[in-house]
């Protein structure tokens, strides 16, 4: 059972006493129960995400800086851990459901593309060009936990994650790019597939609002530390940071200082009437730091080469895989080309087969893995090229940086 701590939000958290609780823990399908399972519904979601392959790949996905050989540069997995730490501390102080908060936090970035936001922009460009719709990692995260990620059950059968509504909602609604303070949950219980753009709706829970603000608190200081380590910032930039810190009676602006101060500030200032919020002073500081990061880090010309490289790698993988489309014969084409490109074509064919109707596979000796996949067959029989294009986007978006580079190098190696 979830631990309930006293706080100003104790009567509003996602607990069984909440009138909306049954809606919050609703799943798309029935979920099997384990004997003597002492976990809450949201704790089960947390561990289901923790055990997923998409979560494991976060350790090799770019946060901001592409530097796969540097052990001390923040990866997507480290960022997720920071968000989990910040958000659960705030939730505990406010009396909200810590289990739900942790589950949203650990899963909020599962939909991120390889190569960080540069990779996301390239997939968005490809999606708009070939499918006429946007790609954004929040919606892709929902798509992954709903349709792509599989877990093996007690009988060695692979099934969809089947998470609760509250966790799924927190994932798709976590966008924190818009500068806003005083977050409040929306009142409408909507179909989450109604999201058509980033940040379109606020989270449905207070816990989701906490994660949304914590996401921003967690990354601004860490990105500065990495920028200094990689010498992205000049002496003048660093002096500017020092002046900014002194303006708030501090000696430094870094992850530790920002997280400590803002956790305390959010916990002190938030209320059901005001929403999840920072004081005016710290809201201003967060905005100033974010503006600094955009000017001197995220838009730094040193990232231009990486951006072009990410575009080249992702675009070429997409084009090569797209050339293999042949309706219901596509899997056969891929397996034939796997003789030349065993990693890209072979692995993609095996992955694709899990999400297609069994009759699509013309091979009589289906693998045991495919036979025991009882998941949604979202690609049907690959009836249209658009369905296949979507499958390619799904596959690429799930790749780690390392794997993306590996299959691209296979294409250019003779």
mmCIF file of C-alpha atoms in Angstrom:
data_model
loop_
_atom_site.group_PDB
_atom_site.id
_atom_site.type_symbol
_atom_site.label_atom_id
_atom_site.label_comp_id
_atom_site.label_asym_id
_atom_site.label_seq_id
_atom_site.Cartn_x
_atom_site.Cartn_y
_atom_site.Cartn_z
ATOM 1 C CA UNK A 1 0.000 0.000 0.000
ATOM 2 C CA UNK A 2 1.092 3.569 -0.669
ATOM 3 C CA UNK A 3 2.519 5.481 2.273
ATOM 4 C CA UNK A 4 0.470 8.607 2.985
ATOM 5 C CA UNK A 5 2.346 11.512 4.536
ATOM 6 C CA UNK A 6 0.674 14.568 5.978
ATOM 7 C CA UNK A 7 0.887 17.664 3.811
ATOM 8 C CA UNK A 8 -1.232 20.406 2.289
ATOM 9 C CA UNK A 9 -2.171 18.061 -0.573
ATOM 10 C CA UNK A 10 -2.977 14.985 1.523
ATOM 11 C CA UNK A 11 -6.656 15.176 0.566
ATOM 12 C CA UNK A 12 -5.878 15.643 -3.134
ATOM 13 C CA UNK A 13 -3.310 12.927 -3.860
ATOM 14 C CA UNK A 14 -3.961 9.847 -5.985
ATOM 15 C CA UNK A 15 -4.912 7.645 -3.039
ATOM 16 C CA UNK A 16 -7.815 5.174 -2.709
ATOM 17 C CA UNK A 17 -9.767 7.866 -0.828
ATOM 18 C CA UNK A 18 -9.677 10.101 -3.912
ATOM 19 C CA UNK A 19 -13.063 10.039 -5.744
ATOM 20 C CA UNK A 20 -11.187 9.684 -9.049
ATOM 21 C CA UNK A 21 -8.981 6.820 -7.866
ATOM 22 C CA UNK A 22 -10.650 4.071 -9.915
ATOM 23 C CA UNK A 23 -10.168 6.125 -13.061
ATOM 24 C CA UNK A 24 -6.549 6.818 -12.160
ATOM 25 C CA UNK A 25 -5.660 3.132 -11.734
ATOM 26 C CA UNK A 26 -7.664 2.007 -14.765
ATOM 27 C CA UNK A 27 -5.675 -0.057 -17.284
ATOM 28 C CA UNK A 28 -6.411 -0.752 -20.931
ATOM 29 C CA UNK A 29 -6.525 -4.502 -20.245
ATOM 30 C CA UNK A 30 -6.813 -6.737 -17.226
ATOM 31 C CA UNK A 31 -3.489 -7.302 -15.503
ATOM 32 C CA UNK A 32 -2.514 -10.561 -13.883
ATOM 33 C CA UNK A 33 -2.002 -10.634 -10.122
ATOM 34 C CA UNK A 34 0.868 -12.184 -8.222
ATOM 35 C CA UNK A 35 0.321 -14.026 -4.955
ATOM 36 C CA UNK A 36 1.384 -12.033 -1.894
ATOM 37 C CA UNK A 37 2.158 -8.944 -3.992
ATOM 38 C CA UNK A 38 2.548 -6.068 -1.526
ATOM 39 C CA UNK A 39 2.902 -3.355 -4.190
ATOM 40 C CA UNK A 40 0.366 -0.667 -4.972
ATOM 41 C CA UNK A 41 -0.922 -0.267 -8.541
ATOM 42 C CA UNK A 42 1.532 2.571 -9.151
ATOM 43 C CA UNK A 43 4.431 0.637 -7.647
ATOM 44 C CA UNK A 44 3.666 -2.117 -10.138
ATOM 45 C CA UNK A 45 3.880 0.458 -12.933
ATOM 46 C CA UNK A 46 7.205 1.682 -11.593
ATOM 47 C CA UNK A 47 8.749 -1.771 -11.670
ATOM 48 C CA UNK A 48 7.224 -2.594 -15.060
ATOM 49 C CA UNK A 49 8.939 0.482 -16.497
ATOM 50 C CA UNK A 50 12.161 -0.275 -14.610
ATOM 51 C CA UNK A 51 12.311 -3.743 -16.180
ATOM 52 C CA UNK A 52 11.539 -2.557 -19.704
ATOM 53 C CA UNK A 53 14.117 -2.486 -22.480
ATOM 54 C CA UNK A 54 13.254 1.131 -23.317
ATOM 55 C CA UNK A 55 14.330 2.195 -19.835
ATOM 56 C CA UNK A 56 17.621 0.292 -20.120
ATOM 57 C CA UNK A 57 18.441 2.034 -23.378
ATOM 58 C CA UNK A 58 18.233 5.460 -21.714
ATOM 59 C CA UNK A 59 21.766 4.979 -20.382
ATOM 60 C CA UNK A 60 23.042 5.252 -23.961
ATOM 61 C CA UNK A 61 20.808 8.105 -25.131
ATOM 62 C CA UNK A 62 21.994 11.709 -25.361
ATOM 63 C CA UNK A 63 20.585 14.217 -22.888
ATOM 64 C CA UNK A 64 22.171 17.360 -24.379
ATOM 65 C CA UNK A 65 25.791 16.531 -25.189
ATOM 66 C CA UNK A 66 26.741 13.667 -27.458
ATOM 67 C CA UNK A 67 29.780 12.210 -25.755
ATOM 68 C CA UNK A 68 29.408 8.447 -25.489
ATOM 69 C CA UNK A 69 33.037 7.965 -24.371
ATOM 70 C CA UNK A 70 32.795 10.354 -21.388
ATOM 71 C CA UNK A 71 31.517 8.652 -18.238
ATOM 72 C CA UNK A 72 30.761 11.967 -16.543
ATOM 73 C CA UNK A 73 28.423 13.518 -19.095
ATOM 74 C CA UNK A 74 24.733 13.310 -18.295
ATOM 75 C CA UNK A 75 22.751 10.693 -20.204
ATOM 76 C CA UNK A 76 18.993 10.425 -20.501
ATOM 77 C CA UNK A 77 18.945 7.814 -17.725
ATOM 78 C CA UNK A 78 20.792 10.075 -15.289
ATOM 79 C CA UNK A 79 18.375 12.898 -16.068
ATOM 80 C CA UNK A 80 15.409 10.624 -15.366
ATOM 81 C CA UNK A 81 16.991 9.709 -12.012
ATOM 82 C CA UNK A 82 17.349 13.388 -11.136
ATOM 83 C CA UNK A 83 13.694 14.016 -11.996
ATOM 84 C CA UNK A 84 12.646 11.042 -9.882
ATOM 85 C CA UNK A 85 14.677 12.343 -6.939
ATOM 86 C CA UNK A 86 13.367 15.904 -7.172
ATOM 87 C CA UNK A 87 9.733 15.014 -7.788
ATOM 88 C CA UNK A 88 9.410 12.326 -5.118
ATOM 89 C CA UNK A 89 10.962 14.579 -2.485
ATOM 90 C CA UNK A 90 8.472 17.325 -3.340
ATOM 91 C CA UNK A 91 5.565 14.855 -3.440
ATOM 92 C CA UNK A 92 6.489 13.532 0.002
ATOM 93 C CA UNK A 93 6.678 17.045 1.451
ATOM 94 C CA UNK A 94 3.297 17.975 -0.020
ATOM 95 C CA UNK A 95 1.542 14.765 1.008
ATOM 96 C CA UNK A 96 1.001 13.479 -2.537
ATOM 97 C CA UNK A 97 1.295 9.895 -3.777
ATOM 98 C CA UNK A 98 5.017 9.161 -3.970
ATOM 99 C CA UNK A 99 4.509 5.852 -5.811
ATOM 100 C CA UNK A 100 2.643 7.532 -8.656
ATOM 101 C CA UNK A 101 5.180 10.354 -8.785
ATOM 102 C CA UNK A 102 8.092 7.914 -9.058
ATOM 103 C CA UNK A 103 6.403 5.922 -11.803
ATOM 104 C CA UNK A 104 5.715 9.009 -13.926
ATOM 105 C CA UNK A 105 9.231 10.320 -13.354
ATOM 106 C CA UNK A 106 11.022 7.138 -14.346
ATOM 107 C CA UNK A 107 8.882 6.752 -17.461
ATOM 108 C CA UNK A 108 8.538 10.346 -18.613
ATOM 109 C CA UNK A 109 11.339 10.248 -21.217
ATOM 110 C CA UNK A 110 10.914 6.741 -22.646
ATOM 111 C CA UNK A 111 9.839 8.277 -25.952
ATOM 112 C CA UNK A 112 13.038 10.235 -26.567
ATOM 113 C CA UNK A 113 14.866 9.637 -29.839
ATOM 114 C CA UNK A 114 18.574 8.864 -30.150
ATOM 115 C CA UNK A 115 20.833 11.940 -30.229
ATOM 116 C CA UNK A 116 18.614 13.963 -27.903
ATOM 117 C CA UNK A 117 16.511 16.828 -29.189
ATOM 118 C CA UNK A 118 18.540 16.919 -32.415
ATOM 119 C CA UNK A 119 17.344 13.398 -33.158
ATOM 120 C CA UNK A 120 13.809 14.333 -32.158
ATOM 121 C CA UNK A 121 13.796 17.244 -34.617
ATOM 122 C CA UNK A 122 14.977 14.971 -37.439
ATOM 123 C CA UNK A 123 12.295 12.370 -36.736
ATOM 124 C CA UNK A 124 9.746 15.183 -36.627
ATOM 125 C CA UNK A 125 10.926 16.388 -40.049
ATOM 126 C CA UNK A 126 10.730 12.858 -41.477
ATOM 127 C CA UNK A 127 7.299 12.255 -39.958
ATOM 128 C CA UNK A 128 5.926 15.500 -41.383
ATOM 129 C CA UNK A 129 7.419 14.805 -44.809
ATOM 130 C CA UNK A 130 6.352 11.173 -45.145
ATOM 131 C CA UNK A 131 3.267 10.934 -42.916
ATOM 132 C CA UNK A 132 2.031 14.512 -42.596
ATOM 133 C CA UNK A 133 2.064 14.554 -38.799
ATOM 134 C CA UNK A 134 4.329 15.720 -36.003
ATOM 135 C CA UNK A 135 6.643 13.593 -33.908
ATOM 136 C CA UNK A 136 7.238 14.669 -30.306
ATOM 137 C CA UNK A 137 8.756 12.591 -27.567
ATOM 138 C CA UNK A 138 5.911 12.993 -25.073
ATOM 139 C CA UNK A 139 3.385 11.347 -27.393
ATOM 140 C CA UNK A 140 5.962 8.836 -28.544
ATOM 141 C CA UNK A 141 6.487 7.932 -24.887
ATOM 142 C CA UNK A 142 2.791 7.122 -24.537
ATOM 143 C CA UNK A 143 2.927 5.124 -27.778
ATOM 144 C CA UNK A 144 5.879 3.118 -26.470
ATOM 145 C CA UNK A 145 4.354 2.205 -23.120
ATOM 146 C CA UNK A 146 0.998 1.431 -24.755
ATOM 147 C CA UNK A 147 2.069 -0.459 -27.875
ATOM 148 C CA UNK A 148 5.795 -1.109 -28.232
ATOM 149 C CA UNK A 149 7.369 -2.165 -24.956
ATOM 150 C CA UNK A 150 6.777 -5.790 -23.969
ATOM 151 C CA UNK A 151 7.326 -7.689 -20.719
ATOM 152 C CA UNK A 152 7.503 -11.431 -20.195
ATOM 153 C CA UNK A 153 4.904 -12.777 -17.769
ATOM 154 C CA UNK A 154 5.059 -15.820 -15.460
ATOM 155 C CA UNK A 155 4.387 -18.129 -18.396
ATOM 156 C CA UNK A 156 7.104 -16.695 -20.683
ATOM 157 C CA UNK A 157 4.552 -14.840 -22.752
ATOM 158 C CA UNK A 158 5.443 -11.313 -23.863
ATOM 159 C CA UNK A 159 2.679 -8.756 -23.359
ATOM 160 C CA UNK A 160 2.223 -4.969 -23.493
ATOM 161 C CA UNK A 161 3.172 -2.944 -20.398
ATOM 162 C CA UNK A 162 -0.470 -2.052 -19.731
ATOM 163 C CA UNK A 163 0.139 0.865 -17.358
ATOM 164 C CA UNK A 164 -2.445 2.793 -15.367
ATOM 165 C CA UNK A 165 -4.145 5.870 -16.783
ATOM 166 C CA UNK A 166 -2.457 8.185 -14.264
ATOM 167 C CA UNK A 167 1.066 7.099 -15.243
ATOM 168 C CA UNK A 168 0.314 7.174 -18.956
ATOM 169 C CA UNK A 169 -1.169 10.651 -18.528
ATOM 170 C CA UNK A 170 1.894 11.888 -16.650
ATOM 171 C CA UNK A 171 4.161 10.675 -19.447
ATOM 172 C CA UNK A 172 2.377 12.405 -22.315
ATOM 173 C CA UNK A 173 1.642 15.637 -20.424
ATOM 174 C CA UNK A 174 5.068 16.277 -18.881
ATOM 175 C CA UNK A 175 6.257 18.910 -21.368
ATOM 176 C CA UNK A 176 7.920 21.727 -19.442
ATOM 177 C CA UNK A 177 9.247 23.900 -22.233
ATOM 178 C CA UNK A 178 6.634 26.593 -21.663
ATOM 179 C CA UNK A 179 7.535 28.945 -18.802
ATOM 180 C CA UNK A 180 4.619 28.645 -16.414
ATOM 181 C CA UNK A 181 4.190 28.673 -12.663
ATOM 182 C CA UNK A 182 1.296 27.511 -10.547
ATOM 183 C CA UNK A 183 0.532 24.197 -12.269
ATOM 184 C CA UNK A 184 -2.909 22.710 -11.669
ATOM 185 C CA UNK A 185 -4.309 19.459 -13.017
ATOM 186 C CA UNK A 186 -6.922 19.591 -15.753
ATOM 187 C CA UNK A 187 -10.452 18.543 -14.869
ATOM 188 C CA UNK A 188 -11.239 16.491 -17.974
ATOM 189 C CA UNK A 189 -10.682 12.730 -18.098
ATOM 190 C CA UNK A 190 -9.732 12.524 -21.760
ATOM 191 C CA UNK A 191 -8.604 9.916 -24.247
ATOM 192 C CA UNK A 192 -4.841 10.450 -24.106
ATOM 193 C CA UNK A 193 -4.569 9.828 -27.832
ATOM 194 C CA UNK A 194 -6.303 13.201 -28.267
ATOM 195 C CA UNK A 195 -2.930 14.898 -27.699
ATOM 196 C CA UNK A 196 -1.854 16.309 -31.047
ATOM 197 C CA UNK A 197 0.880 18.679 -29.888
ATOM 198 C CA UNK A 198 3.391 19.061 -27.085
ATOM 199 C CA UNK A 199 1.967 20.641 -23.919
ATOM 200 C CA UNK A 200 -1.586 20.664 -25.253
ATOM 201 C CA UNK A 201 -3.111 19.609 -21.919
ATOM 202 C CA UNK A 202 -1.988 19.799 -18.310
ATOM 203 C CA UNK A 203 -1.585 16.535 -16.354
ATOM 204 C CA UNK A 204 -4.703 15.014 -14.805
ATOM 205 C CA UNK A 205 -3.062 14.601 -11.377
ATOM 206 C CA UNK A 206 -1.211 16.806 -8.941
ATOM 207 C CA UNK A 207 1.576 14.238 -9.045
ATOM 208 C CA UNK A 208 1.886 14.747 -12.800
ATOM 209 C CA UNK A 209 2.179 18.499 -12.216
ATOM 210 C CA UNK A 210 4.999 17.910 -9.730
ATOM 211 C CA UNK A 211 6.937 15.822 -12.276
ATOM 212 C CA UNK A 212 6.386 18.435 -14.965
ATOM 213 C CA UNK A 213 7.984 21.191 -12.855
ATOM 214 C CA UNK A 214 10.668 18.854 -11.509
ATOM 215 C CA UNK A 215 11.765 18.014 -15.049
ATOM 216 C CA UNK A 216 12.827 21.614 -15.577
ATOM 217 C CA UNK A 217 14.415 21.945 -12.138
ATOM 218 C CA UNK A 218 16.477 18.808 -12.756
ATOM 219 C CA UNK A 219 18.023 19.631 -16.115
ATOM 220 C CA UNK A 220 19.046 23.310 -16.035
ATOM 221 C CA UNK A 221 21.866 22.976 -13.505
ATOM 222 C CA UNK A 222 23.116 19.634 -14.806
ATOM 223 C CA UNK A 223 23.376 21.000 -18.338
ATOM 224 C CA UNK A 224 25.512 23.882 -17.073
ATOM 225 C CA UNK A 225 27.881 21.472 -15.322
ATOM 226 C CA UNK A 226 28.322 19.437 -18.521
ATOM 227 C CA UNK A 227 28.821 22.583 -20.594
ATOM 228 C CA UNK A 228 31.623 23.689 -18.275
ATOM 229 C CA UNK A 229 33.206 20.221 -18.311
ATOM 230 C CA UNK A 230 33.202 20.188 -22.127
ATOM 231 C CA UNK A 231 34.411 23.799 -22.355
ATOM 232 C CA UNK A 232 31.308 25.049 -24.115
ATOM 233 C CA UNK A 233 31.264 28.123 -21.886
ATOM 234 C CA UNK A 234 33.733 30.975 -22.022
ATOM 235 C CA UNK A 235 35.243 32.732 -19.031
ATOM 236 C CA UNK A 236 32.762 35.533 -19.642
ATOM 237 C CA UNK A 237 29.848 33.060 -19.590
ATOM 238 C CA UNK A 238 31.037 31.574 -16.315
ATOM 239 C CA UNK A 239 31.494 35.048 -14.828
ATOM 240 C CA UNK A 240 27.910 35.800 -15.829
ATOM 241 C CA UNK A 241 26.773 32.692 -13.965
ATOM 242 C CA UNK A 242 28.687 33.831 -10.911
ATOM 243 C CA UNK A 243 26.963 37.215 -11.028
ATOM 244 C CA UNK A 244 23.600 35.480 -11.396
ATOM 245 C CA UNK A 245 24.326 33.331 -8.342
ATOM 246 C CA UNK A 246 25.355 36.331 -6.237
ATOM 247 C CA UNK A 247 22.135 38.112 -7.139
ATOM 248 C CA UNK A 248 20.367 35.315 -5.247
ATOM 249 C CA UNK A 249 22.894 35.301 -2.402
ATOM 250 C CA UNK A 250 24.672 32.142 -3.537
ATOM 251 C CA UNK A 251 28.219 31.293 -4.525
ATOM 252 C CA UNK A 252 27.406 28.926 -7.373
ATOM 253 C CA UNK A 253 24.748 27.770 -9.790
ATOM 254 C CA UNK A 254 24.901 24.007 -10.154
ATOM 255 C CA UNK A 255 22.700 20.952 -9.833
ATOM 256 C CA UNK A 256 23.072 20.645 -6.051
ATOM 257 C CA UNK A 257 22.305 24.287 -5.294
ATOM 258 C CA UNK A 258 19.378 24.558 -7.718
ATOM 259 C CA UNK A 259 17.743 21.294 -6.668
ATOM 260 C CA UNK A 260 18.057 21.950 -2.924
ATOM 261 C CA UNK A 261 16.747 25.508 -3.092
ATOM 262 C CA UNK A 262 13.898 24.829 -5.474
ATOM 263 C CA UNK A 263 12.672 21.682 -3.751
ATOM 264 C CA UNK A 264 12.424 23.666 -0.538
ATOM 265 C CA UNK A 265 10.785 26.588 -2.315
ATOM 266 C CA UNK A 266 8.170 24.489 -4.144
ATOM 267 C CA UNK A 267 7.340 22.602 -0.951
ATOM 268 C CA UNK A 268 6.897 25.875 0.930
ATOM 269 C CA UNK A 269 4.874 27.792 -1.662
ATOM 270 C CA UNK A 270 2.610 25.200 -3.297
ATOM 271 C CA UNK A 271 -1.008 24.823 -2.229
ATOM 272 C CA UNK A 272 -4.262 23.586 -3.760
ATOM 273 C CA UNK A 273 -5.237 27.234 -4.261
ATOM 274 C CA UNK A 274 -1.963 28.444 -5.821
ATOM 275 C CA UNK A 275 -0.993 25.202 -7.576
ATOM 276 C CA UNK A 276 2.428 23.562 -7.762
ATOM 277 C CA UNK A 277 4.633 26.614 -7.834
ATOM 278 C CA UNK A 278 7.850 28.382 -7.019
ATOM 279 C CA UNK A 279 7.984 31.721 -5.282
ATOM 280 C CA UNK A 280 8.330 34.722 -7.580
ATOM 281 C CA UNK A 281 12.021 34.956 -6.697
ATOM 282 C CA UNK A 282 12.899 31.389 -7.626
ATOM 283 C CA UNK A 283 10.556 31.328 -10.622
ATOM 284 C CA UNK A 284 12.503 34.309 -11.932
ATOM 285 C CA UNK A 285 15.814 32.587 -11.233
ATOM 286 C CA UNK A 286 14.719 29.426 -13.029
ATOM 287 C CA UNK A 287 13.653 31.466 -16.040
ATOM 288 C CA UNK A 288 16.975 33.339 -16.094
ATOM 289 C CA UNK A 289 18.995 30.124 -15.916
ATOM 290 C CA UNK A 290 16.914 28.555 -18.650
ATOM 291 C CA UNK A 291 17.408 31.620 -20.878
ATOM 292 C CA UNK A 292 21.153 31.451 -20.220
ATOM 293 C CA UNK A 293 21.200 27.778 -21.203
ATOM 294 C CA UNK A 294 19.351 28.414 -24.450
ATOM 295 C CA UNK A 295 21.625 31.279 -25.429
ATOM 296 C CA UNK A 296 24.980 29.765 -24.561
ATOM 297 C CA UNK A 297 24.419 25.981 -24.537
ATOM 298 C CA UNK A 298 21.480 24.686 -26.573
ATOM 299 C CA UNK A 299 22.069 27.158 -29.422
ATOM 300 C CA UNK A 300 25.847 26.981 -29.214
ATOM 301 C CA UNK A 301 27.410 26.724 -32.717
ATOM 302 C CA UNK A 302 29.554 23.845 -31.459
ATOM 303 C CA UNK A 303 26.432 21.671 -31.597
ATOM 304 C CA UNK A 304 25.942 22.316 -35.334
ATOM 305 C CA UNK A 305 28.195 19.484 -36.503
ATOM 306 C CA UNK A 306 26.492 17.033 -34.156
ATOM 307 C CA UNK A 307 23.090 18.178 -35.436
ATOM 308 C CA UNK A 308 24.128 17.525 -39.048
ATOM 309 C CA UNK A 309 25.570 14.145 -38.113
ATOM 310 C CA UNK A 310 22.378 13.103 -36.287
ATOM 311 C CA UNK A 311 20.327 14.171 -39.314
ATOM 312 C CA UNK A 312 22.514 12.171 -41.716
ATOM 313 C CA UNK A 313 22.482 9.002 -39.623
ATOM 314 C CA UNK A 314 18.748 8.955 -38.930
ATOM 315 C CA UNK A 315 17.720 10.010 -42.437
ATOM 316 C CA UNK A 316 19.838 7.344 -44.141
ATOM 317 C CA UNK A 317 18.626 4.547 -41.868
ATOM 318 C CA UNK A 318 15.039 5.582 -42.590
ATOM 319 C CA UNK A 319 15.550 5.745 -46.370
ATOM 320 C CA UNK A 320 17.297 2.369 -46.566
ATOM 321 C CA UNK A 321 14.611 0.618 -44.516
ATOM 322 C CA UNK A 322 11.852 2.317 -46.498
ATOM 323 C CA UNK A 323 13.284 0.928 -49.746
ATOM 324 C CA UNK A 324 12.447 -2.579 -48.495
ATOM 325 C CA UNK A 325 8.687 -2.129 -48.483
ATOM 326 C CA UNK A 326 6.847 -4.732 -50.540
ATOM 327 C CA UNK A 327 3.455 -5.095 -48.871
ATOM 328 C CA UNK A 328 2.948 -8.491 -47.283
ATOM 329 C CA UNK A 329 6.319 -9.617 -48.647
ATOM 330 C CA UNK A 330 8.223 -6.978 -46.669
ATOM 331 C CA UNK A 331 9.543 -9.348 -44.008
ATOM 332 C CA UNK A 332 10.888 -11.642 -46.716
ATOM 333 C CA UNK A 333 12.626 -8.714 -48.414
ATOM 334 C CA UNK A 334 14.190 -7.645 -45.131
ATOM 335 C CA UNK A 335 15.435 -11.142 -44.391
ATOM 336 C CA UNK A 336 16.924 -11.426 -47.845
ATOM 337 C CA UNK A 337 18.758 -8.116 -47.442
ATOM 338 C CA UNK A 338 19.918 -9.261 -44.012
ATOM 339 C CA UNK A 339 22.518 -11.291 -45.911
ATOM 340 C CA UNK A 340 24.184 -7.944 -46.672
ATOM 341 C CA UNK A 341 23.107 -5.927 -43.626
ATOM 342 C CA UNK A 342 22.599 -8.539 -40.882
ATOM 343 C CA UNK A 343 22.344 -6.052 -38.022
ATOM 344 C CA UNK A 344 19.988 -3.475 -39.524
ATOM 345 C CA UNK A 345 17.794 -5.655 -41.707
ATOM 346 C CA UNK A 346 17.899 -8.825 -39.627
ATOM 347 C CA UNK A 347 17.200 -7.166 -36.291
ATOM 348 C CA UNK A 348 14.499 -4.945 -37.780
ATOM 349 C CA UNK A 349 12.738 -7.955 -39.353
ATOM 350 C CA UNK A 350 12.757 -9.821 -36.047
ATOM 351 C CA UNK A 351 11.446 -6.765 -34.188
ATOM 352 C CA UNK A 352 8.810 -5.949 -36.823
ATOM 353 C CA UNK A 353 7.475 -9.505 -36.787
ATOM 354 C CA UNK A 354 6.405 -9.134 -33.161
ATOM 355 C CA UNK A 355 3.914 -6.423 -34.091
ATOM 356 C CA UNK A 356 2.493 -7.908 -37.308
ATOM 357 C CA UNK A 357 -0.289 -10.431 -37.707
ATOM 358 C CA UNK A 358 1.119 -13.993 -37.608
ATOM 359 C CA UNK A 359 -0.227 -14.840 -41.056
ATOM 360 C CA UNK A 360 2.060 -12.190 -42.507
ATOM 361 C CA UNK A 361 5.057 -14.415 -41.819
ATOM 362 C CA UNK A 362 5.414 -16.875 -44.669
ATOM 363 C CA UNK A 363 8.118 -18.868 -42.871
ATOM 364 C CA UNK A 364 6.839 -22.083 -41.307
ATOM 365 C CA UNK A 365 9.494 -22.173 -38.580
ATOM 366 C CA UNK A 366 8.485 -19.124 -36.597
ATOM 367 C CA UNK A 367 10.768 -18.375 -33.677
ATOM 368 C CA UNK A 368 9.620 -19.259 -30.192
ATOM 369 C CA UNK A 369 9.902 -15.586 -29.252
ATOM 370 C CA UNK A 370 7.407 -14.533 -31.901
ATOM 371 C CA UNK A 371 4.996 -17.357 -31.135
ATOM 372 C CA UNK A 372 4.850 -16.226 -27.497
ATOM 373 C CA UNK A 373 4.175 -12.560 -28.155
ATOM 374 C CA UNK A 374 0.593 -11.843 -27.139
ATOM 375 C CA UNK A 375 0.696 -8.112 -27.744
ATOM 376 C CA UNK A 376 -1.217 -5.652 -29.903
ATOM 377 C CA UNK A 377 -0.374 -6.252 -33.552
ATOM 378 C CA UNK A 378 -0.251 -2.562 -34.361
ATOM 379 C CA UNK A 379 1.179 -2.969 -37.861
ATOM 380 C CA UNK A 380 -1.396 -5.521 -38.983
ATOM 381 C CA UNK A 381 -0.286 -7.071 -42.259
ATOM 382 C CA UNK A 382 1.611 -3.966 -43.384
ATOM 383 C CA UNK A 383 -1.315 -3.204 -45.674
ATOM 384 C CA UNK A 384 -0.064 0.271 -46.538
ATOM 385 C CA UNK A 385 3.292 1.916 -46.941
ATOM 386 C CA UNK A 386 2.269 4.499 -44.343
ATOM 387 C CA UNK A 387 1.925 1.766 -41.719
ATOM 388 C CA UNK A 388 5.422 0.597 -42.598
ATOM 389 C CA UNK A 389 6.800 4.145 -42.435
ATOM 390 C CA UNK A 390 5.371 4.468 -38.936
ATOM 391 C CA UNK A 391 7.034 1.198 -37.964
ATOM 392 C CA UNK A 392 10.409 2.498 -39.139
ATOM 393 C CA UNK A 393 9.963 5.690 -37.114
ATOM 394 C CA UNK A 394 9.073 3.605 -34.067
ATOM 395 C CA UNK A 395 12.148 1.434 -34.515
ATOM 396 C CA UNK A 396 14.570 4.329 -34.969
ATOM 397 C CA UNK A 397 13.093 6.341 -32.095
ATOM 398 C CA UNK A 398 13.707 3.434 -29.755
ATOM 399 C CA UNK A 399 17.385 3.088 -30.671
ATOM 400 C CA UNK A 400 20.198 4.138 -28.386
ATOM 401 C CA UNK A 401 22.859 6.457 -29.789
ATOM 402 C CA UNK A 402 25.354 3.584 -29.894
ATOM 403 C CA UNK A 403 23.058 1.254 -31.784
ATOM 404 C CA UNK A 404 22.028 3.946 -34.245
ATOM 405 C CA UNK A 405 25.683 4.548 -35.059
ATOM 406 C CA UNK A 406 26.331 0.803 -35.288
ATOM 407 C CA UNK A 407 23.684 0.174 -37.948
ATOM 408 C CA UNK A 408 24.646 3.331 -39.847
ATOM 409 C CA UNK A 409 28.264 2.173 -39.942
ATOM 410 C CA UNK A 410 27.046 -1.125 -41.354
ATOM 411 C CA UNK A 411 25.533 0.797 -44.257
ATOM 412 C CA UNK A 412 28.792 2.543 -45.113
ATOM 413 C CA UNK A 413 31.114 -0.434 -44.590
ATOM 414 C CA UNK A 414 31.929 -2.389 -47.704
#
